[in-house]
Each structure stands twice: as C-alpha cells, then as structure tokens.
mmCIF file with all atom_site columns, N, CA and C in Angstrom:
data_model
loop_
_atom_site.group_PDB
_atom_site.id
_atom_site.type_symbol
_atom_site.label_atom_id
_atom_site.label_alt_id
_atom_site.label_comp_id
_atom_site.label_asym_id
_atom_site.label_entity_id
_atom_site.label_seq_id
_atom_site.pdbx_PDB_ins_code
_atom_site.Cartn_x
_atom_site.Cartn_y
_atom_site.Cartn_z
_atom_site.occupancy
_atom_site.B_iso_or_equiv
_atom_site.pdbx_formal_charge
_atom_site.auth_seq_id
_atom_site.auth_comp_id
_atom_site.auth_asym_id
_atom_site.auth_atom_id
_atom_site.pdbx_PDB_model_num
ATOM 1   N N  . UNK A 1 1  ? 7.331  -36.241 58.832 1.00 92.00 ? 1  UNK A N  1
ATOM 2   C CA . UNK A 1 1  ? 7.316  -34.958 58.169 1.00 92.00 ? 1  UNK A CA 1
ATOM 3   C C  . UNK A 1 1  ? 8.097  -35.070 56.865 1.00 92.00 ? 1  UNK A C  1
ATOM 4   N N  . UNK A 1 2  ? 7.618  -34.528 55.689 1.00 92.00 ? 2  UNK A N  1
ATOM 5   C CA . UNK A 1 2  ? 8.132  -34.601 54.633 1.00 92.00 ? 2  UNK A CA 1
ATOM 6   C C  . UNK A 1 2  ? 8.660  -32.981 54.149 1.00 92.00 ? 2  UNK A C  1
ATOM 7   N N  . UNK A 1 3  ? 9.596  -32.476 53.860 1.00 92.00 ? 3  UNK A N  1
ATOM 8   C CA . UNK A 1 3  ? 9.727  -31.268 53.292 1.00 92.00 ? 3  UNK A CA 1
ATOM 9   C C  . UNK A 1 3  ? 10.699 -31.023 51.864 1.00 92.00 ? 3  UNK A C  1
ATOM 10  N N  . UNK A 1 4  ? 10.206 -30.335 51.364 1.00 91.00 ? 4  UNK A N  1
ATOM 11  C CA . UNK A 1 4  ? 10.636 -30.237 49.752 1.00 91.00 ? 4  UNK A CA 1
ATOM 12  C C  . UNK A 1 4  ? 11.124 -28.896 49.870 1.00 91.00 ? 4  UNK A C  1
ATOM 13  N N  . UNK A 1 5  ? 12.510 -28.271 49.862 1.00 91.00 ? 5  UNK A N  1
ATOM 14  C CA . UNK A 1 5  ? 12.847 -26.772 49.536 1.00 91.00 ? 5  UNK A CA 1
ATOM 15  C C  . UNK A 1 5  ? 12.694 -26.645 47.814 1.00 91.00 ? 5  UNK A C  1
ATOM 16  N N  . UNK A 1 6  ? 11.806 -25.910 47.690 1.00 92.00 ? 6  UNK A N  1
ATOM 17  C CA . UNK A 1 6  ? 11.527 -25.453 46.064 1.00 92.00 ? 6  UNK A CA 1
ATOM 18  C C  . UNK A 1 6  ? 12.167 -24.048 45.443 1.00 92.00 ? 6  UNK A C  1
ATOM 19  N N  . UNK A 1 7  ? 13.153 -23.719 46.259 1.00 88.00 ? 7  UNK A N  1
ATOM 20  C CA . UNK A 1 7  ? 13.707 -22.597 45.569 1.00 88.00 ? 7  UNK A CA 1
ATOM 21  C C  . UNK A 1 7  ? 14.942 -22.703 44.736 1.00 88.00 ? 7  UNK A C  1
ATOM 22  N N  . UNK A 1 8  ? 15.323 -23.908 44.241 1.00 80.00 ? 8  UNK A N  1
ATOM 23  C CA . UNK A 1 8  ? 16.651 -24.522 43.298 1.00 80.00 ? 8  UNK A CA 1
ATOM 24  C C  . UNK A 1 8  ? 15.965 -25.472 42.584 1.00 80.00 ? 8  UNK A C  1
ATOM 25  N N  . UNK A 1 9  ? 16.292 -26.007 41.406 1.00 76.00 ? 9  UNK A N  1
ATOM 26  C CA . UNK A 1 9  ? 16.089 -26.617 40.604 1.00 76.00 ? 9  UNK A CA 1
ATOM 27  C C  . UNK A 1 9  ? 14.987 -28.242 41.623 1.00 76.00 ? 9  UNK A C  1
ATOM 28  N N  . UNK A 1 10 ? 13.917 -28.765 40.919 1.00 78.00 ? 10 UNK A N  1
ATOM 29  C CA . UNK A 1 10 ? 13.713 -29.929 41.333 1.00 78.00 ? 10 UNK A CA 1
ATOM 30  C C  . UNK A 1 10 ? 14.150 -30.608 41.050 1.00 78.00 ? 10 UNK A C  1
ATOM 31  N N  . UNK A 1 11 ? 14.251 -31.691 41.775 1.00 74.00 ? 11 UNK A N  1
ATOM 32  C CA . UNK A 1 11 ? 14.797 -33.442 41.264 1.00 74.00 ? 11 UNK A CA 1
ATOM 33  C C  . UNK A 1 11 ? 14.684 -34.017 39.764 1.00 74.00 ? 11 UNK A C  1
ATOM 34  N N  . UNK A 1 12 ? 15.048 -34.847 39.739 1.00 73.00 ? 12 UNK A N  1
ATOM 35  C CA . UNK A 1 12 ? 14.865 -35.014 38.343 1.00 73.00 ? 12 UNK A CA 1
ATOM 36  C C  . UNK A 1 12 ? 13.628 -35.662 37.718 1.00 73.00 ? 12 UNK A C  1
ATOM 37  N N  . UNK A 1 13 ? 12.679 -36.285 39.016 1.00 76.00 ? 13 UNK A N  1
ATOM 38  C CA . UNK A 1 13 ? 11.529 -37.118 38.609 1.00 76.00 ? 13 UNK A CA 1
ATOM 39  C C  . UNK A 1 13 ? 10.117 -36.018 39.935 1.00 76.00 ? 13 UNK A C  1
ATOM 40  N N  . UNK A 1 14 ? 10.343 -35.039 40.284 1.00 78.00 ? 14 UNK A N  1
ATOM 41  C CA . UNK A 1 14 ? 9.382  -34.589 41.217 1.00 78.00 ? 14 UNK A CA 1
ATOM 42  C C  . UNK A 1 14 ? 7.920  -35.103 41.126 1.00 78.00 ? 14 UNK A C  1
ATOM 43  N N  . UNK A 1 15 ? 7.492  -35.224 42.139 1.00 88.00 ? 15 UNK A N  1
ATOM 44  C CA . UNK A 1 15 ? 5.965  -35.422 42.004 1.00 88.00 ? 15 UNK A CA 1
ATOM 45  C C  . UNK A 1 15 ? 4.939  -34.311 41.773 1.00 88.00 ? 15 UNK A C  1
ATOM 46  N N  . UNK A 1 16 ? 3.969  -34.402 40.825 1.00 91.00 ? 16 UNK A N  1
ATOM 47  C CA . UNK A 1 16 ? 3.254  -33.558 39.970 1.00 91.00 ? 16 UNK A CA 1
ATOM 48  C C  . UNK A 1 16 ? 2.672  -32.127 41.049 1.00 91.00 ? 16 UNK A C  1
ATOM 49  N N  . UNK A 1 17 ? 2.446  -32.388 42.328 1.00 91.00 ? 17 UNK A N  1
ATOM 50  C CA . UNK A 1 17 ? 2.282  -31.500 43.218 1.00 91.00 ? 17 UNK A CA 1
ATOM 51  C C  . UNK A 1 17 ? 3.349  -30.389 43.232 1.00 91.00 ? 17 UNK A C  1
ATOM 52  N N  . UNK A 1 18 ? 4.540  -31.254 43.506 1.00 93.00 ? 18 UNK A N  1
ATOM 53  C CA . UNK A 1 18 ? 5.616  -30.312 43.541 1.00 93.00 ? 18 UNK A CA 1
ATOM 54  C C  . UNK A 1 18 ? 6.027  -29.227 42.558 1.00 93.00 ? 18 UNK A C  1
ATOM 55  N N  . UNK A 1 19 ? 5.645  -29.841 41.132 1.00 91.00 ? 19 UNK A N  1
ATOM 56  C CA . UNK A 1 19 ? 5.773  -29.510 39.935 1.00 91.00 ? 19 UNK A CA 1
ATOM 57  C C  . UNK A 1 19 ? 4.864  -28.257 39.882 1.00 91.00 ? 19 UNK A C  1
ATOM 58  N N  . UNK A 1 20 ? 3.673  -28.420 39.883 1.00 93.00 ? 20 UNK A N  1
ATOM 59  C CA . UNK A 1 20 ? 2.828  -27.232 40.338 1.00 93.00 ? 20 UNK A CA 1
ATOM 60  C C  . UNK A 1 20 ? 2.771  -26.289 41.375 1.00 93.00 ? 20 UNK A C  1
ATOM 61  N N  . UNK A 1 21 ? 3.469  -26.672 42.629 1.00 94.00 ? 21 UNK A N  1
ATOM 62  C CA . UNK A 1 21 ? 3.525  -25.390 43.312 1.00 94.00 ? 21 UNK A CA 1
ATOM 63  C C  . UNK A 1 21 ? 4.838  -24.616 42.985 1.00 94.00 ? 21 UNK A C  1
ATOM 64  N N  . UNK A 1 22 ? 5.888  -25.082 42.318 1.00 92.00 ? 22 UNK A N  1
ATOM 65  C CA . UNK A 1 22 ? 6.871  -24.841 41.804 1.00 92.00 ? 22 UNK A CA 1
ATOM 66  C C  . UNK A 1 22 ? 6.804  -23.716 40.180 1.00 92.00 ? 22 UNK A C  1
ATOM 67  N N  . UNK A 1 23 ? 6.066  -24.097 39.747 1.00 92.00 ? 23 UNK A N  1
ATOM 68  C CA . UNK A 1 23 ? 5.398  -23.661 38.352 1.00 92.00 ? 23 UNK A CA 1
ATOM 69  C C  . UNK A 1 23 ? 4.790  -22.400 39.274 1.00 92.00 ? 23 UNK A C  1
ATOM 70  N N  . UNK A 1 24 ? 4.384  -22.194 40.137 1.00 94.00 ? 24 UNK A N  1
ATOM 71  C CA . UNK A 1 24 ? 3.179  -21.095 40.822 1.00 94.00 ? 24 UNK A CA 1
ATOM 72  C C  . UNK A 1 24 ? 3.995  -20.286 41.870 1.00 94.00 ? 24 UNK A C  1
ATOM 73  N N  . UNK A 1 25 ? 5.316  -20.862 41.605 1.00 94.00 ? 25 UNK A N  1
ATOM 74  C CA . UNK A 1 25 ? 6.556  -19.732 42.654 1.00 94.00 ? 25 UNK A CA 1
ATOM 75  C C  . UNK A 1 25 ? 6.585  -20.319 43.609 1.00 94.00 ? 25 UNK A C  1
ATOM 76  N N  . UNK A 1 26 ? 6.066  -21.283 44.450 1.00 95.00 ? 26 UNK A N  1
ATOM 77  C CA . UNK A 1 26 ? 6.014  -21.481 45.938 1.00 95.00 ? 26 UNK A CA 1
ATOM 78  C C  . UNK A 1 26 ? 7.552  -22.002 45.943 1.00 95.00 ? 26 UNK A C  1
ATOM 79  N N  . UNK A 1 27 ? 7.873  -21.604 47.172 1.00 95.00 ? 27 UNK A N  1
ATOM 80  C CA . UNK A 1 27 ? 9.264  -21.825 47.898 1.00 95.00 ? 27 UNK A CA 1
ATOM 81  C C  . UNK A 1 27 ? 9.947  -22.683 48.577 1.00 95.00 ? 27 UNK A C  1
ATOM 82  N N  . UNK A 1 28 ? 8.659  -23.236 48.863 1.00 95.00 ? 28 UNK A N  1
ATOM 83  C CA . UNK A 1 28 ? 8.627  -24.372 50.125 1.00 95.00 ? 28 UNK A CA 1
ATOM 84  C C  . UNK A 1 28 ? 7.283  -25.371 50.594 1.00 95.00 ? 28 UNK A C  1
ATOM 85  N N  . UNK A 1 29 ? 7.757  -26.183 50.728 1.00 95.00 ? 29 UNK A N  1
ATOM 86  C CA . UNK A 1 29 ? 7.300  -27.416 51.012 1.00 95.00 ? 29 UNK A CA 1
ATOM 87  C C  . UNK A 1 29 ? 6.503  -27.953 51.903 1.00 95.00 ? 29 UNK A C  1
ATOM 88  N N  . UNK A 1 30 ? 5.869  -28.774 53.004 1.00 95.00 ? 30 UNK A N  1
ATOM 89  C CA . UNK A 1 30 ? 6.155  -29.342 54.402 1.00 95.00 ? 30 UNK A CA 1
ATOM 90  C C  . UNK A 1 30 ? 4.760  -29.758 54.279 1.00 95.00 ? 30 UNK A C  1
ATOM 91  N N  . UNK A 1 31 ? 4.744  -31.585 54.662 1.00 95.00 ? 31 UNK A N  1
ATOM 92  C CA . UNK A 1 31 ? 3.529  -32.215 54.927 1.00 95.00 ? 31 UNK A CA 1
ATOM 93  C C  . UNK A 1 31 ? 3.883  -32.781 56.052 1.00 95.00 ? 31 UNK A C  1
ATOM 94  N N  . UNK A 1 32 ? 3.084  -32.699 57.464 1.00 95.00 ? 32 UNK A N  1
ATOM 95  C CA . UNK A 1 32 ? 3.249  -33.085 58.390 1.00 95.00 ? 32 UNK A CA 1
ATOM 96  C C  . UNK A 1 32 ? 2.129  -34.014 58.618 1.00 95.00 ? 32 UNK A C  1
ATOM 97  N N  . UNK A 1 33 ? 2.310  -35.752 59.519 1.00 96.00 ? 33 UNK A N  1
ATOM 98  C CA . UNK A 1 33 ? 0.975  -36.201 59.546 1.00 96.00 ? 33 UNK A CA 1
ATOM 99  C C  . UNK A 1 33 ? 0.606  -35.473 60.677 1.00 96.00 ? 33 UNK A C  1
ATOM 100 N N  . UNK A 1 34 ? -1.225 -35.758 60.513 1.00 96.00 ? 34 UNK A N  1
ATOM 101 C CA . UNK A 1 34 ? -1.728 -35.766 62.247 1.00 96.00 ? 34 UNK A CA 1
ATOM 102 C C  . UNK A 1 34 ? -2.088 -37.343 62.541 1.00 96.00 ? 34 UNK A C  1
ATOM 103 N N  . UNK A 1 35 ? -2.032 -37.714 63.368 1.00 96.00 ? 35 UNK A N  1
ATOM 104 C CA . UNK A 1 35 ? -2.615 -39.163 63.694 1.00 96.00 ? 35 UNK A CA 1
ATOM 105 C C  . UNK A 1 35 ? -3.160 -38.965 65.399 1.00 96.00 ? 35 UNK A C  1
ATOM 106 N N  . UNK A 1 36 ? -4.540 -39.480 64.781 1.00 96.00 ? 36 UNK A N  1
ATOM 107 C CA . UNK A 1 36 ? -5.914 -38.822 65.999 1.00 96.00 ? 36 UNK A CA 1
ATOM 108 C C  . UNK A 1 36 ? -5.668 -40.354 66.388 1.00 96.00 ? 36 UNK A C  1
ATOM 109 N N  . UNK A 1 37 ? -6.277 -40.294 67.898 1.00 96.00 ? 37 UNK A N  1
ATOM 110 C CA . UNK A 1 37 ? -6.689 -40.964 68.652 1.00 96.00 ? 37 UNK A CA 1
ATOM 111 C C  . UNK A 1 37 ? -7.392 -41.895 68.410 1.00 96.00 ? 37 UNK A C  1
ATOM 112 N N  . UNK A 1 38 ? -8.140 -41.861 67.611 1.00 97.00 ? 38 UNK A N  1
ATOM 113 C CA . UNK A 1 38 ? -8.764 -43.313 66.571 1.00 97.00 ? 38 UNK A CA 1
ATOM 114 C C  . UNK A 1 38 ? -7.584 -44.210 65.436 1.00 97.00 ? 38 UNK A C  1
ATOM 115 N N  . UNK A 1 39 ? -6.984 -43.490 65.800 1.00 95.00 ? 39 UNK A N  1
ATOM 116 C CA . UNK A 1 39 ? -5.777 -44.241 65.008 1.00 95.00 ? 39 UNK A CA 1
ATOM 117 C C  . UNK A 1 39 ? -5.763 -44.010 63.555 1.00 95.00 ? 39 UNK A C  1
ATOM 118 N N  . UNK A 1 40 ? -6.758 -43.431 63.122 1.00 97.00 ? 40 UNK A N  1
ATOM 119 C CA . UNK A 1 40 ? -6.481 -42.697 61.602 1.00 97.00 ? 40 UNK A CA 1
ATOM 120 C C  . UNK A 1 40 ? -5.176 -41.360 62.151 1.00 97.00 ? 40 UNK A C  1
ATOM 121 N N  . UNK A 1 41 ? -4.831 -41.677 60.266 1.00 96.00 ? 41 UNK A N  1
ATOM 122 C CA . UNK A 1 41 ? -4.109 -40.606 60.125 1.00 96.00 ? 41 UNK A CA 1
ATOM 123 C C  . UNK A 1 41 ? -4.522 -40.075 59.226 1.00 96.00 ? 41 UNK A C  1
ATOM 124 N N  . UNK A 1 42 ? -4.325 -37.904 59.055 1.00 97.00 ? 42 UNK A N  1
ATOM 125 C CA . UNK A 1 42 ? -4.469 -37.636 57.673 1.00 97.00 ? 42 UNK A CA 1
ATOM 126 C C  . UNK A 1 42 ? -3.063 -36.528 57.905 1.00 97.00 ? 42 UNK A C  1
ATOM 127 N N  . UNK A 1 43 ? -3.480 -35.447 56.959 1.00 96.00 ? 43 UNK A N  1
ATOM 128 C CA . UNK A 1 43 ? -2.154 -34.805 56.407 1.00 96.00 ? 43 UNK A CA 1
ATOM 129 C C  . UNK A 1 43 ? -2.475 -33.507 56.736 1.00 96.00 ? 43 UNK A C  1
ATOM 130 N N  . UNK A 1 44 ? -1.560 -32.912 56.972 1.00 96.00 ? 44 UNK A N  1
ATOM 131 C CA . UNK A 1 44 ? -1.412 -31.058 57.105 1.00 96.00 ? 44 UNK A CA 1
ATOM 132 C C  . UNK A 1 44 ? -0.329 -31.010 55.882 1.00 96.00 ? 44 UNK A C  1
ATOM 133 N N  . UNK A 1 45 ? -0.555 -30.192 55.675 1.00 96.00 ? 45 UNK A N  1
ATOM 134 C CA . UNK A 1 45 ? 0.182  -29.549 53.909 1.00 96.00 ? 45 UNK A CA 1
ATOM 135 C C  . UNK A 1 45 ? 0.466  -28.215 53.556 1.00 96.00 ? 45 UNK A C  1
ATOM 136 N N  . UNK A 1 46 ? 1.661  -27.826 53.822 1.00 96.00 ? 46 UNK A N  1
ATOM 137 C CA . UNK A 1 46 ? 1.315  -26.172 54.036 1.00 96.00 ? 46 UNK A CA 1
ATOM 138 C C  . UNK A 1 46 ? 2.622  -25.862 52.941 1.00 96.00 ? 46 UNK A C  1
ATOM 139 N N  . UNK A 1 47 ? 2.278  -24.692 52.040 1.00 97.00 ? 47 UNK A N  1
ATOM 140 C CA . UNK A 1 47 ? 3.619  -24.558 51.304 1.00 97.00 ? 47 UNK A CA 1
ATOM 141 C C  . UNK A 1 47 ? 3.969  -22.796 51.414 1.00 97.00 ? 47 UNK A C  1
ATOM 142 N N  . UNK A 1 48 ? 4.621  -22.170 51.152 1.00 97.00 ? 48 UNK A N  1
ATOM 143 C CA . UNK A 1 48 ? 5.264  -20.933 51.254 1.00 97.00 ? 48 UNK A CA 1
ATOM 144 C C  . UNK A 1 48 ? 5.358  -20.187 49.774 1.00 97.00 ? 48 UNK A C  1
ATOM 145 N N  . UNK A 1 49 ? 5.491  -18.811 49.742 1.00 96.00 ? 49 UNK A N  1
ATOM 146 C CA . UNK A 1 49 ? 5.963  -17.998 48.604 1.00 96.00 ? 49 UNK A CA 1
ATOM 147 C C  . UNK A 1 49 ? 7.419  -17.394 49.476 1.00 96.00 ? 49 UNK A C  1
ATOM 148 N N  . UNK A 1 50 ? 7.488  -17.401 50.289 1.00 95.00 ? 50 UNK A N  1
ATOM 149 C CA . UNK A 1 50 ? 8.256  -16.262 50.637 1.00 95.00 ? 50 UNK A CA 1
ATOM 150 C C  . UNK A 1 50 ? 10.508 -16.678 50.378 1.00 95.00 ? 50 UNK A C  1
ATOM 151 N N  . UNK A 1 51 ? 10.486 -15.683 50.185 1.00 93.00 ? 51 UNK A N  1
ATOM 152 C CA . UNK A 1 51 ? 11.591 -15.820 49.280 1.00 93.00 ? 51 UNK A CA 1
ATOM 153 C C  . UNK A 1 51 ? 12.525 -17.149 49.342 1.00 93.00 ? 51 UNK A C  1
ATOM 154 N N  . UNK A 1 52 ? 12.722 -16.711 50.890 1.00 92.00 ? 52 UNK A N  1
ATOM 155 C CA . UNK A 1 52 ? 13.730 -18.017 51.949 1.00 92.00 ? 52 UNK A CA 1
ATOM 156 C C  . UNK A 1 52 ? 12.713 -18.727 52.065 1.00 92.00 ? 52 UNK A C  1
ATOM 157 N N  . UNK A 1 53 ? 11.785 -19.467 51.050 1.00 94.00 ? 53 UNK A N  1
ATOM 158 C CA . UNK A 1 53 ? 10.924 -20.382 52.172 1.00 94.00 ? 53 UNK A CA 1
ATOM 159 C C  . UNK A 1 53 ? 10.648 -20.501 53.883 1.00 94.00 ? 53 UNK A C  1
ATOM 160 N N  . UNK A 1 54 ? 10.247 -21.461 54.364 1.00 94.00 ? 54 UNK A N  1
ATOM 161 C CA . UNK A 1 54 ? 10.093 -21.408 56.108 1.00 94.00 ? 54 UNK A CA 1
ATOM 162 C C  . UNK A 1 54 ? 11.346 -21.297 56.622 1.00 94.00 ? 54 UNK A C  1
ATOM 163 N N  . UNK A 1 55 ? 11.472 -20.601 57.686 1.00 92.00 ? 55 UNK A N  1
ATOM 164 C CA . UNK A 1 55 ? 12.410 -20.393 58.550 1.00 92.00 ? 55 UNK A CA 1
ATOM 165 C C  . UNK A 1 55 ? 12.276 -21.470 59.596 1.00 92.00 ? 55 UNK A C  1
ATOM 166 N N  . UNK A 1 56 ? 13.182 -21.434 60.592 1.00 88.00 ? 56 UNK A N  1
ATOM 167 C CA . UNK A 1 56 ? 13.728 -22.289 61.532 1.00 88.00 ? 56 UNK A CA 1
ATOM 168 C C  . UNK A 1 56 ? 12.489 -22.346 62.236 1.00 88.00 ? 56 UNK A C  1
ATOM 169 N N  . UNK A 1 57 ? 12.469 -20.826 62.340 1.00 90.00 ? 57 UNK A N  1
ATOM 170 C CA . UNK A 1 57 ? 11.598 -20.313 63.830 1.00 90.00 ? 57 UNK A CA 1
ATOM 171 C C  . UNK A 1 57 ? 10.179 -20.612 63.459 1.00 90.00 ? 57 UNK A C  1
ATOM 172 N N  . UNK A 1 58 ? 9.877  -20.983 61.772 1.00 87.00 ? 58 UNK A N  1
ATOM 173 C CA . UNK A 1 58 ? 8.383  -21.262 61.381 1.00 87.00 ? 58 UNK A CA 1
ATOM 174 C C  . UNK A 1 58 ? 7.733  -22.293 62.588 1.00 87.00 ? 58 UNK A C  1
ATOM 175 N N  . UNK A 1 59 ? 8.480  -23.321 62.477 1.00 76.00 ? 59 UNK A N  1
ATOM 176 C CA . UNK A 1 59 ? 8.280  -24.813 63.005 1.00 76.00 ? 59 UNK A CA 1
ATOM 177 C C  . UNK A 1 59 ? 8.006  -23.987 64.252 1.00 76.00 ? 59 UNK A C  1
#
C-alpha cells in the first residue's frame, strides 16, 4: 500500500499524478495492490477531497 497525505506542502520532487490531484484539491492519496490468483497484479487507486483526507475508520 502506498499513501500520499496531500493536505501540506508536497515533497520536493512529487510524481506528476500527485502533482495533479494536488493542483485539483484532493487530500489524499492511497494505491493499494490487488494480486489475483493468476498471479498478476494490478492497482486500486482511490484519492479523497475531504478536508482530513481518509480517516482511520476509511480502511
């Protein structure tokens, strides 16, 4: 799981995604893999507006 809180300044080199949901207000972050039974993996990607970004209780 990867998560980015976007409500304080970004890093100093962010990746262009971040940059744009950041530019568009989003708050918050979170790419989780899935990895299926065939042994691929892909990505869930979910980001937030809401003020506090995700809460505890999101997860």
């Amino acid at each position: 799981m990867v998560r980015h809180k976007l409500i304080n300044k970004l890093s100093s080199e962010p990746h262009i995604i971040l940059q744009e949901l950041y530019s568009e207000r989003a708050t918050d972050y979170i790419a989780f893999p899935l990895e299926f039974t065939d042994q691929s993996v892909n990505t869930f990607i979910i980001a937030s507006d809401n003020v506090q970004g995700f809460s505890e209780g999101d997860f």
